[in-house]
mmCIF file with all atom_site columns, C-alpha atoms in Angstrom:
data_model
loop_
_atom_site.group_PDB
_atom_site.id
_atom_site.type_symbol
_atom_site.label_atom_id
_atom_site.label_alt_id
_atom_site.label_comp_id
_atom_site.label_asym_id
_atom_site.label_entity_id
_atom_site.label_seq_id
_atom_site.pdbx_PDB_ins_code
_atom_site.Cartn_x
_atom_site.Cartn_y
_atom_site.Cartn_z
_atom_site.occupancy
_atom_site.B_iso_or_equiv
_atom_site.pdbx_formal_charge
_atom_site.auth_seq_id
_atom_site.auth_comp_id
_atom_site.auth_asym_id
_atom_site.auth_atom_id
_atom_site.pdbx_PDB_model_num
ATOM 1  C CA . UNK A 1 1  ? -25.653 -1.542  12.037 1.00 0.00 ? 20  UNK A CA 1
ATOM 2  C CA . UNK A 1 2  ? -22.458 0.147   13.113 1.00 0.00 ? 21  UNK A CA 1
ATOM 3  C CA . UNK A 1 3  ? -23.770 1.919   15.429 1.00 0.00 ? 22  UNK A CA 1
ATOM 4  C CA . UNK A 1 4  ? -24.552 -1.259  17.076 1.00 0.00 ? 23  UNK A CA 1
ATOM 5  C CA . UNK A 1 5  ? -21.063 -3.054  17.327 1.00 0.00 ? 24  UNK A CA 1
ATOM 6  C CA . UNK A 1 6  ? -18.685 -3.142  20.746 1.00 0.00 ? 25  UNK A CA 1
ATOM 7  C CA . UNK A 1 7  ? -16.986 -0.052  21.091 1.00 0.00 ? 26  UNK A CA 1
ATOM 8  C CA . UNK A 1 8  ? -19.814 2.282   19.910 1.00 0.00 ? 27  UNK A CA 1
ATOM 9  C CA . UNK A 1 9  ? -19.880 4.300   23.800 1.00 0.00 ? 28  UNK A CA 1
ATOM 10 C CA . UNK A 1 10 ? -22.948 6.397   25.265 1.00 0.00 ? 29  UNK A CA 1
ATOM 11 C CA . UNK A 1 11 ? -21.717 9.365   24.811 1.00 0.00 ? 30  UNK A CA 1
ATOM 12 C CA . UNK A 1 12 ? -20.393 9.798   21.491 1.00 0.00 ? 31  UNK A CA 1
ATOM 13 C CA . UNK A 1 13 ? -22.179 6.696   19.340 1.00 0.00 ? 32  UNK A CA 1
ATOM 14 C CA . UNK A 1 14 ? -20.844 5.301   16.506 1.00 0.00 ? 33  UNK A CA 1
ATOM 15 C CA . UNK A 1 15 ? -18.088 8.414   15.413 1.00 0.00 ? 34  UNK A CA 1
ATOM 16 C CA . UNK A 1 16 ? -17.328 8.052   11.567 1.00 0.00 ? 35  UNK A CA 1
ATOM 17 C CA . UNK A 1 17 ? -16.182 11.522  10.732 1.00 0.00 ? 36  UNK A CA 1
ATOM 18 C CA . UNK A 1 18 ? -15.019 10.826  7.406  1.00 0.00 ? 37  UNK A CA 1
ATOM 19 C CA . UNK A 1 19 ? -17.844 9.018   6.273  1.00 0.00 ? 38  UNK A CA 1
ATOM 20 C CA . UNK A 1 20 ? -16.058 5.597   5.613  1.00 0.00 ? 39  UNK A CA 1
ATOM 21 C CA . UNK A 1 21 ? -18.800 3.213   6.555  1.00 0.00 ? 40  UNK A CA 1
ATOM 22 C CA . UNK A 1 22 ? -21.642 6.108   5.032  1.00 0.00 ? 41  UNK A CA 1
ATOM 23 C CA . UNK A 1 23 ? -22.847 2.811   2.515  1.00 0.00 ? 42  UNK A CA 1
ATOM 24 C CA . UNK A 1 24 ? -23.317 0.572   5.882  1.00 0.00 ? 43  UNK A CA 1
ATOM 25 C CA . UNK A 1 25 ? -22.160 -2.683  4.256  1.00 0.00 ? 44  UNK A CA 1
ATOM 26 C CA . UNK A 1 26 ? -20.324 -4.998  6.871  1.00 0.00 ? 45  UNK A CA 1
ATOM 27 C CA . UNK A 1 27 ? -17.879 -5.992  4.637  1.00 0.00 ? 46  UNK A CA 1
ATOM 28 C CA . UNK A 1 28 ? -16.725 -2.350  4.697  1.00 0.00 ? 47  UNK A CA 1
ATOM 29 C CA . UNK A 1 29 ? -17.209 -2.247  8.387  1.00 0.00 ? 48  UNK A CA 1
ATOM 30 C CA . UNK A 1 30 ? -15.109 -5.472  9.061  1.00 0.00 ? 49  UNK A CA 1
ATOM 31 C CA . UNK A 1 31 ? -13.012 -4.371  6.670  1.00 0.00 ? 50  UNK A CA 1
ATOM 32 C CA . UNK A 1 32 ? -11.876 -0.955  8.530  1.00 0.00 ? 51  UNK A CA 1
ATOM 33 C CA . UNK A 1 33 ? -12.345 -2.364  11.475 1.00 0.00 ? 52  UNK A CA 1
ATOM 34 C CA . UNK A 1 34 ? -9.706  -5.158  11.220 1.00 0.00 ? 53  UNK A CA 1
ATOM 35 C CA . UNK A 1 35 ? -7.593  -2.263  9.743  1.00 0.00 ? 54  UNK A CA 1
ATOM 36 C CA . UNK A 1 36 ? -8.405  -0.804  12.979 1.00 0.00 ? 55  UNK A CA 1
ATOM 37 C CA . UNK A 1 37 ? -6.891  -3.425  14.834 1.00 0.00 ? 56  UNK A CA 1
ATOM 38 C CA . UNK A 1 38 ? -4.227  -4.547  12.462 1.00 0.00 ? 57  UNK A CA 1
ATOM 39 C CA . UNK A 1 39 ? -2.802  -0.951  12.937 1.00 0.00 ? 58  UNK A CA 1
ATOM 40 C CA . UNK A 1 40 ? -3.488  -0.948  16.661 1.00 0.00 ? 59  UNK A CA 1
ATOM 41 C CA . UNK A 1 41 ? -1.387  -3.582  16.875 1.00 0.00 ? 60  UNK A CA 1
ATOM 42 C CA . UNK A 1 42 ? 1.645   -2.635  15.173 1.00 0.00 ? 61  UNK A CA 1
ATOM 43 C CA . UNK A 1 43 ? 1.878   0.776   17.091 1.00 0.00 ? 62  UNK A CA 1
ATOM 44 C CA . UNK A 1 44 ? 1.836   -1.487  20.036 1.00 0.00 ? 63  UNK A CA 1
ATOM 45 C CA . UNK A 1 45 ? 5.165   -2.953  18.858 1.00 0.00 ? 64  UNK A CA 1
ATOM 46 C CA . UNK A 1 46 ? 6.448   -0.011  17.767 1.00 0.00 ? 65  UNK A CA 1
ATOM 47 C CA . UNK A 1 47 ? 6.442   1.686   21.270 1.00 0.00 ? 66  UNK A CA 1
ATOM 48 C CA . UNK A 1 48 ? 8.279   -1.644  22.407 1.00 0.00 ? 67  UNK A CA 1
ATOM 49 C CA . UNK A 1 49 ? 10.332  -0.924  19.817 1.00 0.00 ? 68  UNK A CA 1
ATOM 50 C CA . UNK A 1 50 ? 11.419  2.471   21.370 1.00 0.00 ? 69  UNK A CA 1
ATOM 51 C CA . UNK A 1 51 ? 11.946  2.097   24.647 1.00 0.00 ? 70  UNK A CA 1
ATOM 52 C CA . UNK A 1 52 ? 13.848  -0.988  24.287 1.00 0.00 ? 71  UNK A CA 1
ATOM 53 C CA . UNK A 1 53 ? 16.170  -0.039  21.360 1.00 0.00 ? 72  UNK A CA 1
ATOM 54 C CA . UNK A 1 54 ? 19.205  1.641   24.055 1.00 0.00 ? 73  UNK A CA 1
ATOM 55 C CA . UNK A 1 55 ? 19.285  -1.817  25.890 1.00 0.00 ? 74  UNK A CA 1
ATOM 56 C CA . UNK A 1 56 ? 17.957  -4.785  23.256 1.00 0.00 ? 75  UNK A CA 1
ATOM 57 C CA . UNK A 1 57 ? 19.303  -5.516  20.284 1.00 0.00 ? 76  UNK A CA 1
ATOM 58 C CA . UNK A 1 58 ? 19.165  -8.074  17.515 1.00 0.00 ? 77  UNK A CA 1
ATOM 59 C CA . UNK A 1 59 ? 21.486  -10.809 17.535 1.00 0.00 ? 78  UNK A CA 1
ATOM 60 C CA . UNK A 1 60 ? 24.251  -10.172 14.816 1.00 0.00 ? 79  UNK A CA 1
ATOM 61 C CA . UNK A 1 61 ? 23.107  -6.327  14.272 1.00 0.00 ? 80  UNK A CA 1
ATOM 62 C CA . UNK A 1 62 ? 24.907  -4.846  17.927 1.00 0.00 ? 81  UNK A CA 1
ATOM 63 C CA . UNK A 1 63 ? 27.998  -3.030  16.494 1.00 0.00 ? 82  UNK A CA 1
ATOM 64 C CA . UNK A 1 64 ? 25.885  -1.355  14.236 1.00 0.00 ? 83  UNK A CA 1
ATOM 65 C CA . UNK A 1 65 ? 25.190  2.673   14.523 1.00 0.00 ? 84  UNK A CA 1
ATOM 66 C CA . UNK A 1 66 ? 22.098  4.967   15.806 1.00 0.00 ? 85  UNK A CA 1
ATOM 67 C CA . UNK A 1 67 ? 19.545  6.418   13.671 1.00 0.00 ? 86  UNK A CA 1
ATOM 68 C CA . UNK A 1 68 ? 20.253  7.080   9.868  1.00 0.00 ? 87  UNK A CA 1
ATOM 69 C CA . UNK A 1 69 ? 23.404  5.891   9.907  1.00 0.00 ? 88  UNK A CA 1
ATOM 70 C CA . UNK A 1 70 ? 22.278  2.345   9.943  1.00 0.00 ? 89  UNK A CA 1
ATOM 71 C CA . UNK A 1 71 ? 20.883  2.499   6.762  1.00 0.00 ? 90  UNK A CA 1
ATOM 72 C CA . UNK A 1 72 ? 24.302  2.905   5.381  1.00 0.00 ? 91  UNK A CA 1
ATOM 73 C CA . UNK A 1 73 ? 26.166  0.257   7.358  1.00 0.00 ? 92  UNK A CA 1
ATOM 74 C CA . UNK A 1 74 ? 26.028  -2.843  5.846  1.00 0.00 ? 93  UNK A CA 1
ATOM 75 C CA . UNK A 1 75 ? 24.490  -5.464  8.127  1.00 0.00 ? 94  UNK A CA 1
ATOM 76 C CA . UNK A 1 76 ? 21.505  -2.350  8.919  1.00 0.00 ? 95  UNK A CA 1
ATOM 77 C CA . UNK A 1 77 ? 20.368  -2.075  6.022  1.00 0.00 ? 96  UNK A CA 1
ATOM 78 C CA . UNK A 1 78 ? 20.314  -5.182  4.296  1.00 0.00 ? 97  UNK A CA 1
ATOM 79 C CA . UNK A 1 79 ? 18.105  -6.390  7.794  1.00 0.00 ? 98  UNK A CA 1
ATOM 80 C CA . UNK A 1 80 ? 15.619  -3.078  7.265  1.00 0.00 ? 99  UNK A CA 1
ATOM 81 C CA . UNK A 1 81 ? 15.121  -4.916  4.109  1.00 0.00 ? 100 UNK A CA 1
ATOM 82 C CA . UNK A 1 82 ? 14.470  -7.690  4.542  1.00 0.00 ? 101 UNK A CA 1
ATOM 83 C CA . UNK A 1 83 ? 12.141  -6.679  7.512  1.00 0.00 ? 102 UNK A CA 1
ATOM 84 C CA . UNK A 1 84 ? 10.620  -3.837  4.817  1.00 0.00 ? 103 UNK A CA 1
ATOM 85 C CA . UNK A 1 85 ? 9.783   -6.681  2.747  1.00 0.00 ? 104 UNK A CA 1
ATOM 86 C CA . UNK A 1 86 ? 8.201   -9.061  5.771  1.00 0.00 ? 105 UNK A CA 1
ATOM 87 C CA . UNK A 1 87 ? 6.233   -6.433  7.039  1.00 0.00 ? 106 UNK A CA 1
ATOM 88 C CA . UNK A 1 88 ? 5.116   -5.238  3.221  1.00 0.00 ? 107 UNK A CA 1
ATOM 89 C CA . UNK A 1 89 ? 3.885   -9.023  2.514  1.00 0.00 ? 108 UNK A CA 1
ATOM 90 C CA . UNK A 1 90 ? 2.208   -9.341  5.532  1.00 0.00 ? 109 UNK A CA 1
ATOM 91 C CA . UNK A 1 91 ? 0.570   -5.761  5.054  1.00 0.00 ? 110 UNK A CA 1
ATOM 92 C CA . UNK A 1 92 ? -0.725  -6.592  1.535  1.00 0.00 ? 111 UNK A CA 1
ATOM 93 C CA . UNK A 1 93 ? -1.814  -10.556 2.581  1.00 0.00 ? 112 UNK A CA 1
#
C-alpha cells in the first residue's frame, strides 16, 4: 500500500492527483519512486551548475561564449553533444 510508505505525511497522506499508482502494484510504485529520486538529484545538480556557471568552467572550455552562442562554437558544441549522449545513456539505462 503506497499510503504506508515513507513520505506519506499526516496532513495529506498519500497524494497521487494524476492516478499514476491507481493499480496499487508495488513495481509501479517503486518505478515512480526511483524516477522521482533521479529527477530530484538532476534538479539539485542543475542548480549547482547554474549558480557556479559564472565562476567555474570545465578545463578546455574557458574561452567559450555564454548562452546559446556556445552551441555554435567548436569545442562547446561538441562538449554539449557528448554530455547530451551521456545523460541520455544513463536516463535510458
